Amino acid sequence: MLKQIALTLFTIFGISTVSNAQLAYEIGFIAGPVAFQSDYGQRHDQSTNIGNTGFGIGAVHWINFSSAANGNEYFNEHFKVRSEISFSKTDFQHFGRWVEGKPSVGKEKLKAMSGKTYLLNVGAQLNYSPFMTIHEFEKYVGSFYPYLTVGVMASYYSTQANSSLGQLGIPATTPDKYLVPSEGNQYGFSTESGFTISALLGVGVQYKLDEMNDLLFEIRYQGFNSDWIDGLNPNRDLYKENKAKDSQVWFNFGYSHYLEF
């Protein structure tokens, strides 16, 4: 069954077949909370960071070349090529000083707003361990393999924007800044689906559970080439506080299993 899963992943990510004797394969999964940095709430605010946290899961496949005799020993022993398909869901609300304190019409409109986004990511990463070789890690049960990871994802998103006061798009329910056209959209909010590119940068560690199995933990940043992932994007020319595109930070716990062909 594990071999069938691995071969399916090879097909999905378009990995060319090479002599099995020269490659080592792992498959596994990751799961954990996702802290979304969006236009909902106050930036760098603890209540926003906690309140707009979702959850993600993923299936992962690694290839390393530690058994290959191609003369590039450093690359073979310190790098792994990683393919991944992952999914996350996050619910949004406004938190922080913009909705706290003395009540006002504007604050009530913000409080009434909510949203959600679903994300499907497919892509590849390069894992690099500067401190330990792959063979050293494989020899000793209980050892740690710290690594850095960098990669690119193709991301499909589906987002919704709502208000408990009624349909968004009219002054009675919508804060003024979201009624202004933005980046070709009629308003500064949107309920839509689309594709975008995202970049990944992270740090993690694998723990050698036994000869064929590892546990892992990693923290990684995922930045999107779009500001519509959360469904909000106020006009940047008028609202200068809308500086950054959407991003999220993953806190992943996972498991990997080595395959024998």
XYZ file of N, CA and C in Angstrom:
783
model
N 0.832 -1.207 0.000
C 0.000 0.000 0.000
C 0.866 1.256 0.000
N 1.937 1.263 0.823
C 2.824 2.416 0.882
C 3.502 2.670 -0.452
N 3.890 1.575 -1.125
C 4.523 1.737 -2.431
C 3.553 2.338 -3.440
N 2.289 1.926 -3.400
C 1.295 2.455 -4.314
C 1.085 3.946 -4.090
N 1.054 4.363 -2.812
C 0.898 5.781 -2.496
C 2.082 6.573 -3.040
N 3.284 6.046 -2.829
C 4.479 6.738 -3.298
C 4.468 6.906 -4.812
N 4.129 5.836 -5.534
C 4.093 5.908 -6.986
C 3.038 6.892 -7.468
N 1.928 6.989 -6.755
C 0.900 7.962 -7.105
C 1.426 9.381 -6.933
N 2.151 9.622 -5.843
C 2.730 10.940 -5.620
C 3.737 11.301 -6.707
N 4.520 10.315 -7.151
C 5.482 10.586 -8.222
C 4.744 11.085 -9.468
N 3.617 10.445 -9.771
C 2.849 10.827 -10.947
C 2.287 12.225 -10.802
N 1.731 12.532 -9.624
C 1.123 13.839 -9.381
C 2.128 14.956 -9.578
N 3.323 14.793 -9.060
C 4.295 15.871 -9.080
C 5.255 15.780 -10.267
N 5.044 14.805 -11.148
C 5.827 14.734 -12.363
C 7.287 14.443 -12.145
N 7.603 13.595 -11.201
C 8.995 13.266 -10.914
C 9.486 12.196 -11.881
N 10.579 12.459 -12.537
C 11.132 11.501 -13.485
C 11.675 10.282 -12.763
N 11.500 9.117 -13.383
C 11.999 7.893 -12.764
C 13.509 7.787 -12.958
N 14.162 7.393 -11.868
C 15.611 7.203 -11.871
C 15.863 5.853 -11.237
N 17.062 5.330 -11.406
C 17.391 4.043 -10.798
C 17.094 4.073 -9.305
N 16.268 3.106 -8.844
C 15.879 3.069 -7.447
C 17.069 2.896 -6.519
N 18.116 2.297 -7.007
C 19.290 2.066 -6.174
C 19.981 3.380 -5.821
N 19.693 4.462 -6.574
C 20.370 5.727 -6.346
C 19.543 6.696 -5.522
N 18.305 6.356 -5.200
C 17.425 7.279 -4.508
C 16.863 6.653 -3.247
N 16.559 7.509 -2.282
C 15.877 7.073 -1.066
C 14.591 7.876 -0.950
N 13.512 7.195 -0.573
C 12.196 7.820 -0.551
C 11.594 7.782 0.854
N 10.864 8.831 1.164
C 10.046 8.883 2.379
C 8.661 9.403 2.006
N 7.665 8.941 2.712
C 6.338 9.527 2.612
C 5.824 9.799 4.021
N 4.912 10.726 4.151
C 4.401 11.037 5.472
C 3.288 12.056 5.428
N 2.983 12.605 6.580
C 1.928 13.598 6.663
C 2.312 14.670 7.669
N 1.678 15.827 7.554
C 1.851 16.925 8.490
C 0.476 17.450 8.875
N 0.365 18.038 10.051
C -0.898 18.635 10.503
C -0.597 19.617 11.617
N -1.398 20.685 11.691
C -1.201 21.631 12.766
C -1.921 22.938 12.535
N -1.854 23.851 13.510
C -2.545 25.139 13.404
C -1.890 26.056 12.378
N -2.718 26.939 11.801
C -2.287 27.891 10.795
C -2.691 29.292 11.250
N -1.727 30.151 11.523
C -2.005 31.535 11.921
C -1.997 32.409 10.675
N -3.179 32.896 10.283
C -3.325 33.652 9.039
C -3.141 35.141 9.311
N -2.282 35.787 8.523
C -2.058 37.230 8.599
C -2.854 37.878 7.471
N -3.954 38.552 7.831
C -4.882 39.020 6.804
C -5.337 40.445 7.091
N -6.343 40.903 6.344
C -6.914 42.231 6.543
C -7.987 42.233 7.624
N -8.262 41.096 8.200
C -9.163 41.031 9.355
C -8.365 41.318 10.617
N -8.859 42.272 11.416
C -8.239 42.526 12.703
C -7.051 43.460 12.640
N -6.385 43.578 13.770
C -5.256 44.479 13.950
C -3.946 43.724 13.782
N -3.066 44.264 12.952
C -1.778 43.611 12.724
C -0.940 43.595 13.997
N -0.240 42.478 14.222
C 0.630 42.288 15.390
C -0.149 42.318 16.702
N -1.412 41.959 16.664
C -2.242 41.924 17.859
C -2.476 40.477 18.258
N -2.291 40.166 19.552
C -2.390 38.780 20.008
C -3.788 38.205 19.807
N -4.832 38.987 20.101
C -6.194 38.481 19.925
C -6.494 38.186 18.465
N -5.935 38.988 17.557
C -6.103 38.734 16.123
C -5.380 37.463 15.715
N -4.124 37.320 16.157
C -3.333 36.149 15.783
C -3.974 34.851 16.280
N -4.519 34.872 17.488
C -5.151 33.677 18.043
C -6.529 33.450 17.413
N -7.299 34.536 17.284
C -8.663 34.405 16.781
C -8.753 33.986 15.340
N -7.788 34.400 14.520
C -7.802 34.053 13.106
C -6.824 32.922 12.802
N -6.857 31.900 13.647
C -6.025 30.711 13.464
C -6.890 29.553 12.964
N -6.442 28.933 11.900
C -7.153 27.786 11.337
C -6.385 26.500 11.551
N -6.602 25.543 10.659
C -5.951 24.236 10.782
C -5.617 23.708 9.392
N -4.460 23.060 9.289
C -4.025 22.520 8.014
C -3.526 21.089 8.129
N -3.636 20.357 7.039
C -3.125 18.994 6.937
C -2.441 18.829 5.581
N -1.540 17.858 5.483
C -0.863 17.653 4.212
C -0.245 16.280 4.081
N -0.076 15.847 2.832
C 0.652 14.620 2.504
C 1.979 15.018 1.867
N 3.066 14.396 2.317
C 4.409 14.825 1.934
C 5.209 13.640 1.389
N 6.065 13.938 0.421
C 6.958 12.936 -0.159
C 8.354 13.536 -0.287
N 9.357 12.803 0.166
C 10.745 13.258 0.091
C 11.561 12.317 -0.792
N 12.534 12.885 -1.497
C 13.566 12.119 -2.197
C 14.919 12.664 -1.754
N 15.845 11.778 -1.449
C 17.222 12.237 -1.268
C 18.143 11.357 -2.107
N 19.345 11.876 -2.346
C 20.288 11.245 -3.270
C 21.524 10.711 -2.553
N 21.354 10.367 -1.274
C 22.504 9.963 -0.470
C 23.157 8.683 -0.971
N 22.432 7.889 -1.753
C 23.009 6.654 -2.289
C 23.548 6.824 -3.704
N 23.368 8.002 -4.274
C 23.797 8.227 -5.656
C 25.303 8.466 -5.723
N 25.920 7.936 -6.772
C 27.363 8.087 -6.981
C 27.601 9.076 -8.116
N 27.153 10.325 -7.918
C 27.320 11.304 -8.996
C 28.415 12.323 -8.694
N 29.155 12.129 -7.632
C 30.291 12.989 -7.338
C 29.978 14.218 -6.511
N 28.697 14.550 -6.364
C 28.341 15.733 -5.574
C 27.951 15.288 -4.171
N 28.919 14.916 -3.378
C 28.659 14.332 -2.071
C 27.959 15.306 -1.130
N 28.328 16.588 -1.164
C 27.722 17.539 -0.235
C 26.221 17.665 -0.492
N 25.838 17.847 -1.752
C 24.413 17.950 -2.078
C 23.687 16.666 -1.696
N 24.257 15.537 -2.036
C 23.616 14.251 -1.755
C 23.345 14.045 -0.273
N 24.274 14.515 0.573
C 24.187 14.246 2.004
C 23.456 15.322 2.807
N 23.175 16.472 2.197
C 22.596 17.568 2.966
C 21.260 18.079 2.423
N 20.817 17.588 1.272
C 19.588 18.111 0.667
C 18.576 17.000 0.420
N 17.302 17.334 0.579
C 16.197 16.475 0.185
C 15.234 17.285 -0.680
N 14.703 16.647 -1.708
C 13.668 17.259 -2.535
C 12.315 16.804 -2.000
N 11.452 17.766 -1.736
C 10.188 17.491 -1.057
C 9.008 17.931 -1.923
N 8.048 17.037 -2.097
C 6.802 17.354 -2.780
C 5.668 17.307 -1.768
N 4.655 18.137 -1.975
C 3.602 18.229 -0.965
C 2.269 18.637 -1.579
N 1.214 18.073 -1.035
C -0.137 18.557 -1.282
C -0.771 18.788 0.084
N -1.309 19.989 0.310
C -1.823 20.333 1.641
C -3.116 21.133 1.525
N -3.861 21.104 2.604
C -5.165 21.776 2.658
C -5.298 22.482 3.999
N -5.877 23.682 3.989
C -6.127 24.396 5.241
C -7.442 25.160 5.165
N -8.011 25.410 6.321
C -9.243 26.191 6.447
C -9.074 27.158 7.601
N -9.465 28.426 7.382
C -9.366 29.441 8.422
C -10.634 30.288 8.425
N -11.175 30.547 9.617
C -12.303 31.455 9.800
C -11.771 32.795 10.293
N -12.408 33.907 9.843
C -11.917 35.248 10.156
C -12.972 36.094 10.863
N -12.468 36.950 11.749
C -13.253 38.021 12.342
C -12.326 39.185 12.637
N -12.907 40.350 12.881
C -12.103 41.509 13.259
C -11.865 41.510 14.765
N -10.585 41.655 15.154
C -10.198 41.742 16.550
C -9.326 42.988 16.733
N -9.017 43.323 17.977
C -8.101 44.420 18.250
C -8.782 45.745 18.485
N -7.997 46.820 18.433
C -8.482 48.130 18.870
C -9.545 48.722 17.964
N -9.649 48.215 16.730
C -10.642 48.775 15.812
C -12.069 48.368 16.191
N -12.215 47.342 17.016
C -13.565 46.924 17.433
C -13.764 47.017 18.945
N -12.717 47.439 19.656
C -12.794 47.537 21.112
C -13.096 48.972 21.544
N -13.417 49.151 22.827
C -13.658 50.483 23.368
C -15.079 50.963 23.176
N -15.242 52.268 23.156
C -16.555 52.896 23.071
C -17.277 52.478 21.795
N -18.527 52.011 21.896
C -19.259 51.547 20.698
C -19.468 52.674 19.686
N -19.488 52.297 18.418
C -19.781 53.231 17.329
C -20.379 52.445 16.172
N -20.979 53.164 15.235
C -21.585 52.501 14.078
C -20.521 51.745 13.279
N -19.363 52.393 13.092
C -18.292 51.744 12.336
C -17.791 50.480 13.002
N -17.642 50.508 14.337
C -17.176 49.325 15.056
C -18.189 48.188 14.970
N -19.465 48.525 15.019
C -20.492 47.486 14.940
C -20.476 46.812 13.567
N -20.211 47.580 12.532
C -20.117 47.003 11.183
C -18.922 46.051 11.086
N -17.790 46.463 11.678
C -16.608 45.602 11.669
C -16.849 44.326 12.469
N -17.460 44.467 13.647
C -17.744 43.304 14.482
C -18.644 42.307 13.772
N -19.554 42.819 12.947
C -20.521 41.951 12.268
C -19.908 41.202 11.097
N -18.755 41.655 10.611
C -18.127 41.014 9.454
C -17.458 39.704 9.857
N -17.497 38.743 8.960
C -16.794 37.475 9.157
C -16.450 36.902 7.786
N -15.556 35.968 7.791
C -15.168 35.337 6.533
C -14.530 33.992 6.781
N -14.242 33.298 5.704
C -13.525 32.030 5.780
C -12.833 31.783 4.455
N -11.776 31.025 4.515
C -11.081 30.659 3.290
C -10.623 29.215 3.355
N -10.689 28.550 2.208
C -10.189 27.187 2.041
C -9.028 27.260 1.069
N -7.942 26.587 1.401
C -6.741 26.624 0.571
C -6.263 25.224 0.229
N -5.972 24.997 -1.046
C -5.365 23.746 -1.502
C -4.041 24.090 -2.162
N -2.945 23.539 -1.632
C -1.604 23.843 -2.122
C -0.952 22.600 -2.710
N -0.298 22.781 -3.842
C 0.501 21.715 -4.442
C 1.835 22.326 -4.852
N 2.941 21.696 -4.447
C 4.217 22.281 -4.816
C 5.404 21.470 -4.366
N 6.571 22.079 -4.465
C 7.834 21.411 -4.154
C 8.714 22.319 -3.313
N 9.560 21.687 -2.505
C 10.478 22.408 -1.635
C 11.836 21.719 -1.662
N 12.826 22.441 -1.195
C 14.168 21.890 -1.018
C 14.512 21.991 0.458
N 14.736 20.839 1.084
C 15.151 20.791 2.490
C 16.668 20.727 2.573
N 17.240 21.534 3.455
C 18.694 21.597 3.606
C 19.067 21.479 5.070
N 19.958 20.544 5.383
C 20.460 20.382 6.743
C 21.936 20.768 6.780
N 22.285 21.902 7.377
C 23.687 22.334 7.397
C 24.525 21.640 8.456
N 23.892 20.965 9.421
C 24.613 20.465 10.596
C 24.857 18.958 10.585
N 24.037 18.196 9.874
C 24.143 16.740 9.923
C 23.917 16.150 8.537
N 24.671 15.099 8.218
C 24.458 14.425 6.945
C 23.296 13.446 7.075
N 22.745 13.082 5.943
C 21.627 12.133 5.921
C 22.053 10.781 6.480
N 23.235 10.312 6.114
C 23.696 9.011 6.598
C 23.940 9.014 8.106
N 24.451 10.110 8.645
C 24.654 10.206 10.093
C 23.318 10.104 10.824
N 22.321 10.786 10.309
C 20.995 10.760 10.928
C 20.381 9.366 10.867
N 20.561 8.694 9.737
C 19.943 7.377 9.559
C 20.563 6.317 10.463
N 21.785 6.517 10.928
C 22.488 5.498 11.710
C 21.977 5.367 13.144
N 21.512 6.461 13.740
C 21.303 6.475 15.175
C 19.849 6.776 15.538
N 19.186 5.806 16.158
C 17.847 6.022 16.695
C 17.934 7.051 17.820
N 17.002 8.006 17.840
C 17.019 9.064 18.838
C 17.778 10.305 18.418
N 18.316 10.332 17.195
C 19.051 11.508 16.732
C 18.098 12.542 16.128
N 18.603 13.771 15.985
C 17.820 14.878 15.449
C 18.440 15.368 14.143
N 17.579 15.760 13.214
C 17.999 16.232 11.898
C 17.367 17.604 11.648
N 18.015 18.688 12.090
C 17.469 20.026 11.851
C 17.627 20.416 10.379
N 16.672 21.171 9.863
C 16.729 21.538 8.450
C 16.050 22.882 8.203
N 16.435 23.470 7.095
C 15.760 24.643 6.540
C 15.014 24.202 5.296
N 13.901 24.873 4.992
C 13.147 24.515 3.796
C 12.731 25.765 3.045
N 12.790 25.700 1.723
C 12.353 26.795 0.862
C 11.658 26.178 -0.344
N 10.587 26.811 -0.806
C 9.859 26.218 -1.917
C 8.799 27.134 -2.491
N 8.081 26.587 -3.465
C 7.027 27.319 -4.167
C 5.796 26.431 -4.244
N 4.618 27.035 -4.046
C 3.348 26.323 -4.126
C 2.439 26.978 -5.161
N 1.663 26.157 -5.852
C 0.507 26.636 -6.603
C -0.689 26.481 -5.670
N -1.398 27.564 -5.409
C -2.434 27.569 -4.377
C -3.791 27.923 -4.982
N -4.772 27.063 -4.731
C -6.164 27.343 -5.092
C -6.895 27.762 -3.832
N -7.607 28.892 -3.886
C -8.326 29.374 -2.713
C -9.798 29.586 -3.038
N -10.614 29.398 -2.026
C -12.045 29.685 -2.107
C -12.418 30.446 -0.847
N -12.878 31.684 -1.004
C -13.087 32.556 0.147
C -14.503 33.115 0.177
N -14.958 33.438 1.370
C -16.284 34.024 1.565
C -16.154 35.228 2.495
N -16.970 36.255 2.247
C -17.062 37.419 3.123
C -18.533 37.661 3.433
N -18.845 37.813 4.723
C -20.242 37.927 5.146
C -20.384 38.983 6.232
N -21.652 39.308 6.559
C -21.967 40.181 7.684
C -23.254 39.716 8.330
N -23.278 39.724 9.650
C -24.499 39.355 10.371
C -25.565 40.440 10.276
N -25.192 41.624 9.769
C -26.157 42.716 9.596
C -26.950 42.584 8.299
N -26.463 41.747 7.403
C -27.125 41.582 6.101
C -26.102 41.471 4.992
N -26.549 41.573 3.767
C -25.673 41.421 2.611
C -24.652 42.554 2.559
N -23.400 42.223 2.352
C -22.357 43.227 2.184
C -22.514 43.943 0.844
N -22.033 45.193 0.808
C -22.083 45.964 -0.427
C -22.967 47.186 -0.344
N -23.563 47.423 0.830
C -24.391 48.604 1.041
C -23.899 49.311 2.299
N -24.100 50.635 2.404
C -23.578 51.390 3.562
C -24.106 50.917 4.903
N -25.310 50.360 4.949
C -25.897 49.945 6.224
C -25.173 48.765 6.849
N -24.465 47.979 6.051
C -23.808 46.768 6.564
C -22.294 46.777 6.420
N -21.755 47.661 5.581
C -20.360 47.557 5.167
C -19.557 48.783 5.579
N -18.421 48.597 6.275
C -17.546 49.738 6.573
C -17.132 50.453 5.291
N -16.962 51.772 5.393
C -16.718 52.599 4.204
C -15.534 52.114 3.368
N -14.463 51.692 4.016
C -13.247 51.326 3.281
C -13.451 50.112 2.377
N -14.445 49.295 2.673
C -14.705 48.111 1.849
C -15.744 48.364 0.763
N -16.290 49.592 0.691
C -17.230 49.950 -0.370
C -16.520 50.547 -1.576
N -15.236 50.835 -1.447
C -14.446 51.455 -2.516
C -13.901 50.366 -3.449
N -13.990 50.566 -4.786
C -13.412 49.580 -5.721
C -11.931 49.339 -5.446
N -11.478 48.103 -5.672
C -10.083 47.753 -5.381
C -9.585 46.699 -6.359
N -8.492 47.004 -7.039
C -7.811 46.069 -7.950
C -8.779 45.394 -8.918
N -9.641 46.179 -9.537
C -10.548 45.648 -10.537
C -11.849 45.085 -9.998
N -11.970 44.958 -8.679
C -13.215 44.483 -8.070
C -14.119 45.666 -7.719
N -15.413 45.416 -7.697
C -16.377 46.469 -7.404
C -16.218 47.022 -5.998
N -15.806 46.144 -5.075
C -15.647 46.535 -3.676
C -14.284 46.084 -3.161
N -14.012 46.469 -1.916
C -12.792 46.015 -1.259
C -12.964 44.702 -0.530
N -14.011 43.970 -0.862
C -14.231 42.616 -0.354
C -14.681 41.758 -1.520
N -14.584 40.458 -1.356
C -14.968 39.568 -2.444
C -15.244 38.166 -1.914
N -16.246 37.532 -2.472
C -16.468 36.104 -2.282
C -16.121 35.451 -3.611
N -15.000 34.748 -3.663
C -14.509 34.259 -4.944
C -13.602 33.050 -4.755
N -13.262 32.438 -5.877
C -12.269 31.368 -5.924
C -11.227 31.744 -6.966
N -10.017 31.261 -6.773
C -8.979 31.592 -7.733
C -7.687 30.850 -7.457
N -6.700 31.107 -8.315
C -5.379 30.499 -8.181
C -4.342 31.581 -7.942
N -3.336 31.265 -7.161
C -2.222 32.166 -6.946
C -0.962 31.351 -6.684
N 0.166 32.030 -6.665
C 1.452 31.402 -6.339
C 1.847 31.830 -4.932
N 2.437 30.921 -4.192
C 2.908 31.267 -2.853
C 4.329 30.742 -2.660
N 5.090 31.458 -1.840
C 6.461 31.067 -1.522
C 6.527 30.586 -0.082
N 7.368 29.584 0.175
C 7.518 28.984 1.498
C 8.931 29.179 2.020
N 9.035 29.435 3.313
C 10.323 29.501 3.988
C 10.118 29.006 5.409
N 10.921 28.024 5.827
C 10.684 27.459 7.148
C 11.900 26.807 7.768
N 11.706 26.354 9.000
C 12.739 25.644 9.741
C 12.064 24.484 10.469
N 12.758 23.345 10.542
C 12.156 22.194 11.183
C 13.197 21.222 11.693
N 12.715 20.134 12.274
C 13.601 19.101 12.784
C 12.900 17.749 12.687
N 13.648 16.736 12.237
C 13.164 15.356 12.253
C 13.822 14.617 13.408
N 13.063 13.720 14.017
C 13.557 12.901 15.122
C 13.491 11.436 14.713
N 14.600 10.721 14.834
C 14.687 9.323 14.415
C 13.990 8.433 15.449
N 12.766 8.007 15.105
C 11.964 7.192 16.004
C 12.471 5.748 16.030
N 12.719 5.192 14.848
C 13.364 3.894 14.690
C 13.943 3.843 13.292
N 14.400 2.694 12.857
C 15.119 2.602 11.587
C 14.315 3.121 10.402
N 12.991 2.914 10.404
C 12.168 3.234 9.241
C 11.184 4.383 9.467
N 11.199 4.998 10.633
C 10.175 5.994 10.944
C 10.758 7.194 11.677
N 10.282 8.391 11.304
C 10.692 9.628 11.948
C 9.460 10.425 12.378
N 9.658 11.253 13.392
C 8.697 12.292 13.722
C 9.297 13.629 13.304
N 8.459 14.634 13.077
C 8.994 15.936 12.694
C 8.146 17.065 13.256
N 8.792 18.216 13.403
C 8.107 19.453 13.772
C 8.727 20.568 12.952
N 7.895 21.469 12.427
C 8.423 22.580 11.662
C 7.518 23.808 11.789
N 8.141 24.954 11.631
C 7.444 26.234 11.544
C 7.804 26.831 10.192
N 6.787 27.262 9.451
C 7.100 27.830 8.147
C 6.152 28.962 7.778
N 6.689 29.877 7.008
C 5.952 31.037 6.514
C 5.528 30.772 5.074
N 4.293 31.098 4.751
C 3.791 30.969 3.391
C 3.219 32.312 2.964
N 3.868 32.964 2.000
C 3.430 34.260 1.503
C 2.783 34.124 0.138
N 1.615 34.726 -0.031
C 0.846 34.600 -1.275
C 1.057 35.804 -2.186
N 0.965 35.569 -3.480
C 1.077 36.631 -4.464
C -0.300 37.242 -4.744
N -1.082 37.409 -3.690
C -2.436 37.950 -3.811
C -2.862 38.471 -2.447
N -3.719 39.488 -2.442
C -4.279 40.000 -1.194
C -5.778 39.712 -1.096
N -6.259 38.777 -1.922
C -7.678 38.420 -1.909
C -7.931 37.074 -1.244
N -6.915 36.435 -0.690
C -7.080 35.087 -0.135
C -8.086 35.081 1.007
N -8.098 36.146 1.809
C -9.019 36.226 2.943
C -10.360 36.868 2.575
N -10.503 37.337 1.335
C -11.740 37.963 0.892
C -11.793 39.463 1.102
N -10.760 40.063 1.732
C -10.699 41.502 1.952
C -9.438 42.076 1.309
N -9.589 43.259 0.674
C -8.443 43.924 0.069
C -8.796 45.390 -0.172
N -8.770 46.238 0.870
C -9.090 47.661 0.694
C -8.144 48.318 -0.307
N -8.659 49.318 -1.010
C -7.896 50.026 -2.038
C -6.580 50.558 -1.457
N -5.455 50.106 -1.991
C -4.138 50.459 -1.450
C -3.805 51.939 -1.648
N -4.339 52.556 -2.697
C -4.037 53.959 -2.954
C -4.679 54.876 -1.918
N -5.805 54.453 -1.379
C -6.527 55.272 -0.404
C -6.252 54.864 1.036
N -6.048 53.574 1.241
C -5.878 53.053 2.597
C -4.467 52.485 2.730
N -3.557 53.374 3.127
C -2.127 53.054 3.135
C -1.777 51.962 4.138
N -2.657 51.724 5.131
C -2.365 50.665 6.102
C -2.437 49.279 5.486
N -3.051 49.190 4.307
C -3.127 47.892 3.611
C -1.823 47.670 2.848
N -0.762 47.366 3.591
C 0.583 47.332 3.022
C 0.985 45.974 2.467
N 0.552 44.908 3.137
C 1.099 43.582 2.833
C 0.048 42.672 2.212
N 0.504 41.768 1.378
C -0.369 40.735 0.838
C -0.589 39.656 1.903
N -1.561 38.801 1.665
C -1.914 37.785 2.654
C -0.775 36.788 2.856
N -0.691 36.269 4.069
C 0.313 35.254 4.389
C -0.200 34.421 5.556
N 0.471 33.313 5.815
C 0.128 32.502 6.968
C 1.368 31.797 7.489
N 1.327 31.456 8.781
C 2.423 30.720 9.421
C 1.879 29.382 9.882
N 2.530 28.304 9.440
C 2.131 26.941 9.807
C 2.990 26.451 10.974
N 2.354 25.756 11.898
C 3.049 25.039 12.972
C 2.710 23.568 12.791
N 3.620 22.832 12.168
C 3.314 21.472 11.742
C 3.970 20.412 12.609
N 3.179 19.416 12.992
C 3.688 18.175 13.551
C 3.468 17.092 12.497
N 4.405 16.148 12.395
C 4.252 15.164 11.333
C 4.985 13.869 11.580
N 4.900 13.019 10.572
C 5.456 11.664 10.620
C 5.948 11.316 9.231
N 7.062 10.605 9.155
C 7.566 10.135 7.861
C 7.995 8.677 7.961
N 7.816 7.956 6.873
C 8.160 6.541 6.791
C 9.055 6.326 5.581
N 10.130 5.572 5.767
C 11.055 5.274 4.688
C 10.544 4.075 3.887
N 10.650 4.199 2.573
C 10.163 3.136 1.690
C 11.332 2.265 1.237
N 11.028 0.975 1.085
C 12.010 0.029 0.556
C 11.480 -0.518 -0.771
N 12.246 -0.317 -1.833
C 11.850 -0.812 -3.153
C 12.702 -2.021 -3.520
